[in-house]
């Protein structure tokens, strides 16, 4: 029996697992003991990865749609030439930007780098990723406050903090290992605080829960800042030496007296004061935010208002502190820096002349062939397809027919495309229904590459299972199309994931994310490596759990962190008489993953979760409307759509909200086409709605 260590490619924890393989089959999976992230633990999703052995069809070939609507199976070479030919033809006929790509934070570093190279550099067009649906707000917020998209914490900080504040974050369901680490916390009297309108699983297990009104976080955090400043609780030593714009910020938050906070959040004066005192009393306060913050109409400023509190109280760069964003997908951190979509490889702006020259030299192309501007954001791509401006789309490792906000807009777009390539491990996903080409690639268990987890740790994916006939990876598939496009010398240095990894190592040199000291072979079977890890200085960075900002130097030109703030906006979807309820959305259970294409990989999920869409309704609301557990309701959204759900009655949601798990396509039928203005991330948790009970047949 052979033991192969690899990385779980579901969530951003990037647990490492030891797969025991016999005769080409996984016979046992054990979370890697001693791995600094998950040390012998994992959740059910990682333990169930071996089910891909049976759920993913072996030896599949590409399929091309024929004139009569049927599919014809073709060889990989035919598939590559067909797609390459069509991409070029569309560009010639309709213009360079008439084709686009949508990528993901669930591929390896090497896979989205080569995709970004082919589509953004060589074909000079737009590629966005599902990272836009998830981490874009955090990325923009980090850049503004810290000067670079660099969350500074290490997971150890969860064990070292005396005051842990989770904001719009439900780790018990979404990041079980984060919760495991919280439970390992031995600091005497440490406090767990949750800020979430819903009494989420995490809120139910916390010491304090502040059930504020939806989208009122920004006003709450400015109010808290005002209380802290007025009471003289500012850490002046830190603020004076390490930050800029404090005076302006202090002046600005004067307009947020406690009454304003009470009015906006629905919390009492006593609750807000209690929270301010908890922050002040803590010696090591850490703030952790996730999608309840990132997915709003003023998400970037809200994320920054959290970082402002950390700066104000000097809770950064020390053990157990930080204004910390928790990442969602296994490699969202990698895609933010290396997908060539919103920044050059390694994080610089597209206009940075010195970086352009350096990067072009490393990857072996003419400088002019590097992408010249950030990609159009996701919503502009979908709008562009619906407007008939974009005619070709290459979609990989994401399922927007289900996950995109106001998802009927994707359904109509998919029907308008002349070329619609879907590259996935399951041809049954909703997005593949209207595709014109389907590329079946192998799952993570059969490929190699690198992931970067939420605390900046590079982690290896290594092939666990042998490949069958015709089985190729995403990397090889993209490379195949690249060659068929005639990229010639422009793709010569990209022959394998390992070669690509070496290019990216070189590219990262001198950047904040410098991982030039991480070698492919050394990463195999290792404890992973957090960036930065510069070549030649390995001994300085030998510690396995490192945090940034310990030296109090940030990545802004002045080296100081910035207070960034702005007057809160009007909610674009306030509750009204017509739409009196908030339509809150999020993760339903530990075993369910996003659009559920991979749920078949997870043990027990099929048995314990409902096949049909459901949502949660407050007990009082249900009683008033004569709705019982198991009844069906039709929900009418402010976006003009309606959909049917089964009701679960609970006191864990507020009277004014419905909570719909995202794992059913009905959920995003009802979410709005509305975005944060800086990050263009969808306001996924912000729709309003009304409902009617459906008579039982
Ligand atoms: N089992 C499982 N785990 C997952 C995933 C999965 O699909 N399944 N997906 C992964 C991914 S990609 C991501 S991004 C993460 C997401 O992880 P989380 O962000 O933790 O999960 P969500 O349930 O989307 O949202 C968290 C909370 O935000 C709250 N919320 C809604 N509106 C507001 C508001 O206005 N203010 C505040 N403060 N809170 C609000 C919701 O009530 C919800 O409890 O999970 C990752 N882990
Ligand atoms: N209302 C609402 N909507 C949301 C959210 C929310 O909180 N509320 N959250 C948003 C967030 S944070 C996210 S991250 C998105 C997620 O949305 P999606 O990315 O659309 O969801 P997934 O189901 O993870 O899709 C991944 C796809 O990749 C395929 N796949 C798996 N492994 C491989 C591989 O190795 N190669 C290839 N080519 N394919 C593979 C899977 O079969 C699946 O079809 O949803 C967003 N949508
Ligand atoms: S889904 Fe996340 S927590 Fe669960 S095993 Fe995978 S990486 Fe670990
Ligand atoms: Mo996500």
Short mmCIF file of C-alpha atoms in Angstrom, two decimals, residues 376-668:
data_model
loop_
_atom_site.label_atom_id
_atom_site.label_comp_id
_atom_site.label_asym_id
_atom_site.label_seq_id
_atom_site.Cartn_x
_atom_site.Cartn_y
_atom_site.Cartn_z
CA UNK A 376 -14.03 43.36 -17.54
CA UNK A 377 -15.78 42.15 -14.38
CA UNK A 378 -18.06 39.10 -14.37
CA UNK A 379 -21.29 41.06 -14.61
CA UNK A 380 -20.03 42.93 -17.66
CA UNK A 381 -19.19 39.61 -19.33
CA UNK A 382 -22.70 38.24 -18.79
CA UNK A 383 -24.25 41.55 -19.85
CA UNK A 384 -21.95 41.57 -22.88
CA UNK A 385 -23.16 38.14 -23.94
CA UNK A 386 -26.79 39.11 -23.47
CA UNK A 387 -26.18 42.27 -25.51
CA UNK A 388 -24.71 40.19 -28.35
CA UNK A 389 -21.22 41.71 -28.01
CA UNK A 390 -19.55 38.58 -26.64
CA UNK A 391 -20.06 35.50 -28.81
CA UNK A 392 -17.71 32.94 -27.34
CA UNK A 393 -17.25 31.78 -23.74
CA UNK A 394 -14.87 29.24 -22.22
CA UNK A 395 -16.00 28.22 -18.77
CA UNK A 396 -13.90 26.12 -16.47
CA UNK A 397 -14.47 24.64 -13.06
CA UNK A 398 -17.47 26.76 -12.12
CA UNK A 399 -21.23 26.49 -12.58
CA UNK A 400 -22.74 29.96 -13.08
CA UNK A 401 -26.09 28.79 -14.43
CA UNK A 402 -26.62 27.96 -10.79
CA UNK A 403 -24.26 30.19 -8.80
CA UNK A 404 -24.43 33.52 -10.68
CA UNK A 405 -26.60 36.18 -9.12
CA UNK A 406 -30.03 36.57 -10.76
CA UNK A 407 -29.11 33.36 -12.56
CA UNK A 408 -31.79 33.53 -15.24
CA UNK A 409 -29.56 36.18 -16.82
CA UNK A 410 -26.93 33.49 -17.29
CA UNK A 411 -29.50 31.08 -18.70
CA UNK A 412 -30.44 33.57 -21.41
CA UNK A 413 -26.78 34.39 -22.09
CA UNK A 414 -25.87 30.73 -22.55
CA UNK A 415 -28.40 30.40 -25.37
CA UNK A 416 -26.93 33.34 -27.30
CA UNK A 417 -23.37 32.06 -27.56
CA UNK A 418 -21.90 30.79 -30.82
CA UNK A 419 -19.13 29.01 -28.96
CA UNK A 420 -19.72 27.85 -25.41
CA UNK A 421 -17.01 25.59 -24.03
CA UNK A 422 -17.64 23.95 -20.67
CA UNK A 423 -14.70 22.21 -19.01
CA UNK A 424 -15.70 20.22 -15.93
CA UNK A 425 -15.48 16.84 -14.27
CA UNK A 426 -19.26 16.28 -14.46
CA UNK A 427 -21.18 16.82 -17.71
CA UNK A 428 -24.41 16.88 -15.73
CA UNK A 429 -23.91 20.41 -14.33
CA UNK A 430 -26.61 22.95 -15.18
CA UNK A 431 -24.14 25.20 -17.04
CA UNK A 432 -23.39 22.41 -19.52
CA UNK A 433 -26.98 22.20 -20.74
CA UNK A 434 -26.47 24.70 -23.55
CA UNK A 435 -22.76 24.23 -24.18
CA UNK A 436 -21.49 23.70 -27.72
CA UNK A 437 -18.30 21.94 -26.61
CA UNK A 438 -17.75 19.84 -23.50
CA UNK A 439 -14.22 19.10 -22.27
CA UNK A 440 -14.18 16.27 -19.68
CA UNK A 441 -11.12 16.66 -17.48
CA UNK A 442 -9.81 14.58 -14.62
CA UNK A 443 -10.56 15.52 -11.01
CA UNK A 444 -8.02 16.66 -8.44
CA UNK A 445 -7.11 13.12 -7.43
CA UNK A 446 -5.50 12.59 -10.83
CA UNK A 447 -3.57 15.79 -11.28
CA UNK A 448 -0.75 17.88 -9.90
CA UNK A 449 -0.30 21.51 -9.01
CA UNK A 450 -0.25 24.01 -6.20
CA UNK A 451 -2.87 25.66 -3.98
CA UNK A 452 -2.60 28.67 -1.66
CA UNK A 453 -4.77 28.54 1.43
CA UNK A 454 -6.41 31.30 3.48
CA UNK A 455 -3.24 31.96 5.53
CA UNK A 456 -1.02 32.23 2.40
CA UNK A 457 0.24 28.62 2.61
CA UNK A 458 1.32 26.93 -0.62
CA UNK A 459 0.25 23.33 -0.59
CA UNK A 460 0.86 20.58 -3.13
CA UNK A 461 -1.71 18.59 -5.04
CA UNK A 462 -0.06 15.38 -6.18
CA UNK A 463 -1.57 12.61 -8.32
CA UNK A 464 -3.14 9.99 -6.10
CA UNK A 465 -4.76 7.81 -8.76
CA UNK A 466 -3.41 6.65 -12.11
CA UNK A 467 -4.94 8.06 -15.29
CA UNK A 468 -6.95 5.98 -17.74
CA UNK A 469 -6.90 6.18 -21.52
CA UNK A 470 -7.74 9.66 -22.90
CA UNK A 471 -7.76 11.19 -19.46
CA UNK A 472 -6.20 14.63 -19.34
CA UNK A 473 -6.03 17.46 -16.80
CA UNK A 474 -7.20 21.04 -17.03
CA UNK A 475 -3.59 22.10 -17.55
CA UNK A 476 -3.09 19.77 -20.50
CA UNK A 477 -6.42 20.76 -21.97
CA UNK A 478 -5.58 24.48 -21.91
CA UNK A 479 -2.09 23.74 -23.24
CA UNK A 480 -3.64 21.69 -26.07
CA UNK A 481 -5.80 24.61 -27.17
CA UNK A 482 -2.82 26.97 -26.81
CA UNK A 483 -0.78 24.86 -29.22
CA UNK A 484 -3.68 24.57 -31.64
CA UNK A 485 -3.93 28.36 -31.58
CA UNK A 486 -0.37 28.42 -32.90
CA UNK A 487 1.13 30.14 -29.88
CA UNK A 488 4.52 28.63 -30.73
CA UNK A 489 7.35 30.22 -28.74
CA UNK A 490 4.83 32.10 -26.56
CA UNK A 491 3.89 28.82 -24.89
CA UNK A 492 7.26 27.06 -25.01
CA UNK A 493 8.14 27.66 -21.35
CA UNK A 494 4.76 26.37 -20.14
CA UNK A 495 5.09 22.70 -21.06
CA UNK A 496 4.16 21.22 -17.64
CA UNK A 497 2.66 22.39 -14.32
CA UNK A 498 6.12 22.09 -12.81
CA UNK A 499 7.62 24.35 -15.49
CA UNK A 500 4.79 26.82 -14.93
CA UNK A 501 5.35 26.72 -11.16
CA UNK A 502 8.99 27.67 -11.75
CA UNK A 503 7.95 30.61 -13.95
CA UNK A 504 5.60 31.82 -11.22
CA UNK A 505 8.29 31.40 -8.54
CA UNK A 506 10.53 33.63 -10.60
CA UNK A 507 7.73 36.12 -11.24
CA UNK A 508 6.97 36.32 -7.52
CA UNK A 509 10.55 37.39 -6.69
CA UNK A 510 10.71 40.71 -4.89
CA UNK A 511 6.94 40.92 -4.62
CA UNK A 512 5.18 40.71 -1.23
CA UNK A 513 4.05 37.19 -2.24
CA UNK A 514 7.62 36.11 -3.03
CA UNK A 515 7.69 32.30 -2.91
CA UNK A 516 10.86 31.85 -4.93
CA UNK A 517 12.34 29.69 -2.16
CA UNK A 518 9.59 27.09 -2.47
CA UNK A 519 10.72 24.19 -4.67
CA UNK A 520 8.29 21.78 -6.33
CA UNK A 521 9.97 18.62 -5.01
CA UNK A 522 10.39 20.03 -1.52
CA UNK A 523 6.72 20.89 -1.39
CA UNK A 524 5.71 17.28 -2.05
CA UNK A 525 4.79 15.59 1.22
CA UNK A 526 5.78 18.69 3.18
CA UNK A 527 4.08 20.93 5.73
CA UNK A 528 3.36 23.50 3.01
CA UNK A 529 4.96 26.96 2.97
CA UNK A 530 3.45 30.33 3.69
CA UNK A 531 4.49 33.22 1.50
CA UNK A 532 6.72 35.15 1.69
CA UNK A 533 9.52 32.60 1.36
CA UNK A 534 12.24 34.25 -0.73
CA UNK A 535 15.05 32.23 -2.24
CA UNK A 536 18.37 32.70 -0.44
CA UNK A 537 16.69 33.81 2.80
CA UNK A 538 14.99 30.53 3.70
CA UNK A 539 16.42 30.35 7.22
CA UNK A 540 14.87 33.71 8.14
CA UNK A 541 11.46 32.32 7.17
CA UNK A 542 11.77 28.82 8.55
CA UNK A 543 8.95 29.13 11.07
CA UNK A 544 5.93 27.08 10.00
CA UNK A 545 3.30 29.49 11.33
CA UNK A 546 4.08 33.01 10.27
CA UNK A 547 2.04 36.19 10.31
CA UNK A 548 2.60 39.39 8.37
CA UNK A 549 2.85 42.93 9.75
CA UNK A 550 4.82 41.92 12.87
CA UNK A 551 7.35 44.58 11.85
CA UNK A 552 4.44 47.05 11.57
CA UNK A 553 5.34 47.70 7.94
CA UNK A 554 2.53 47.65 5.41
CA UNK A 555 2.71 47.45 1.63
CA UNK A 556 1.62 51.03 0.91
CA UNK A 557 4.22 53.44 -0.54
CA UNK A 558 4.64 55.07 2.91
CA UNK A 559 4.73 51.68 4.66
CA UNK A 560 1.76 52.77 6.76
CA UNK A 561 -1.71 51.26 6.86
CA UNK A 562 -4.54 53.50 5.73
CA UNK A 563 -7.81 54.34 7.45
CA UNK A 564 -10.31 54.14 4.58
CA UNK A 565 -13.88 55.24 5.19
CA UNK A 566 -16.91 56.67 3.45
CA UNK A 567 -20.45 57.67 4.30
CA UNK A 568 -22.73 54.58 4.25
CA UNK A 569 -24.94 54.29 1.17
CA UNK A 570 -28.69 53.96 1.00
CA UNK A 571 -29.65 50.29 0.80
CA UNK A 572 -30.72 49.72 -2.83
CA UNK A 573 -33.26 47.15 -1.58
CA UNK A 574 -34.83 48.43 1.63
CA UNK A 575 -37.71 46.36 2.97
CA UNK A 576 -41.00 47.78 1.76
CA UNK A 577 -44.66 46.91 2.10
CA UNK A 578 -44.46 45.01 -1.16
CA UNK A 579 -41.24 43.20 -0.25
CA UNK A 580 -41.25 43.03 3.56
CA UNK A 581 -38.65 40.28 4.06
CA UNK A 582 -34.91 40.05 3.52
CA UNK A 583 -33.82 37.11 1.36
CA UNK A 584 -30.66 35.97 3.15
CA UNK A 585 -28.57 33.24 1.48
CA UNK A 586 -25.56 31.10 2.42
CA UNK A 587 -24.14 27.66 3.18
CA UNK A 588 -26.61 25.04 4.36
CA UNK A 589 -24.55 22.20 5.81
CA UNK A 590 -21.00 20.92 6.15
CA UNK A 591 -21.60 18.21 3.56
CA UNK A 592 -23.13 20.38 0.85
CA UNK A 593 -20.81 22.18 -1.54
CA UNK A 594 -22.05 25.12 -3.63
CA UNK A 595 -24.04 23.98 -6.65
CA UNK A 596 -24.00 20.37 -5.42
CA UNK A 597 -22.37 18.89 -8.51
CA UNK A 598 -19.79 17.51 -6.09
CA UNK A 599 -22.23 16.55 -3.39
CA UNK A 600 -22.25 13.08 -4.85
CA UNK A 601 -18.67 12.89 -3.68
CA UNK A 602 -19.64 13.45 -0.08
CA UNK A 603 -20.74 10.53 2.06
CA UNK A 604 -24.19 10.72 3.64
CA UNK A 605 -25.23 13.97 1.97
CA UNK A 606 -27.61 12.27 -0.42
CA UNK A 607 -29.24 10.53 2.52
CA UNK A 608 -29.58 13.45 4.88
CA UNK A 609 -30.26 16.49 2.72
CA UNK A 610 -33.39 17.40 0.86
CA UNK A 611 -33.58 16.98 -2.90
CA UNK A 612 -35.83 20.00 -3.26
CA UNK A 613 -35.04 23.64 -2.53
CA UNK A 614 -35.88 24.70 0.99
CA UNK A 615 -35.51 27.74 3.20
CA UNK A 616 -35.82 28.72 6.83
CA UNK A 617 -38.64 30.86 8.21
CA UNK A 618 -39.06 32.34 11.67
CA UNK A 619 -41.58 30.52 13.89
CA UNK A 620 -43.71 33.60 14.59
CA UNK A 621 -43.80 34.56 10.93
CA UNK A 622 -44.81 31.02 10.00
CA UNK A 623 -47.58 30.95 12.59
CA UNK A 624 -48.94 34.29 11.43
CA UNK A 625 -49.09 33.03 7.89
CA UNK A 626 -50.44 29.58 8.65
CA UNK A 627 -47.26 27.97 7.33
CA UNK A 628 -46.18 24.64 8.82
CA UNK A 629 -42.89 22.76 8.58
CA UNK A 630 -42.77 21.06 5.18
CA UNK A 631 -45.27 23.39 3.49
CA UNK A 632 -44.38 24.90 0.16
CA UNK A 633 -44.28 28.62 -0.49
CA UNK A 634 -43.76 30.69 -3.63
CA UNK A 635 -41.25 33.45 -3.00
CA UNK A 636 -41.44 36.65 -5.07
CA UNK A 637 -38.19 38.60 -5.19
CA UNK A 638 -37.50 42.27 -5.74
CA UNK A 639 -35.58 41.14 -8.86
CA UNK A 640 -38.88 40.28 -10.57
CA UNK A 641 -38.50 36.49 -10.38
CA UNK A 642 -40.25 33.92 -8.23
CA UNK A 643 -39.44 30.38 -7.11
CA UNK A 644 -40.81 27.62 -4.93
CA UNK A 645 -39.30 26.40 -1.66
CA UNK A 646 -40.18 24.01 1.08
CA UNK A 647 -40.24 25.66 4.51
CA UNK A 648 -38.31 24.72 7.62
CA UNK A 649 -39.59 26.59 10.66
CA UNK A 650 -37.00 27.83 13.16
CA UNK A 651 -36.19 30.52 15.70
CA UNK A 652 -32.70 30.80 14.30
CA UNK A 653 -33.70 33.29 11.61
CA UNK A 654 -35.18 36.67 12.39
CA UNK A 655 -38.83 37.55 11.97
CA UNK A 656 -37.85 39.79 9.05
CA UNK A 657 -35.86 37.28 7.01
CA UNK A 658 -35.92 34.06 5.05
CA UNK A 659 -32.66 32.13 4.80
CA UNK A 660 -32.11 30.04 1.66
CA UNK A 661 -29.17 27.64 1.33
CA UNK A 662 -27.30 28.33 -1.92
CA UNK A 663 -27.17 24.68 -2.91
CA UNK A 664 -30.40 24.82 -4.92
CA UNK A 665 -30.72 26.62 -8.25
CA UNK A 666 -33.90 28.37 -7.05
CA UNK A 667 -31.84 30.43 -4.58
CA UNK A 668 -30.03 32.53 -7.16
#
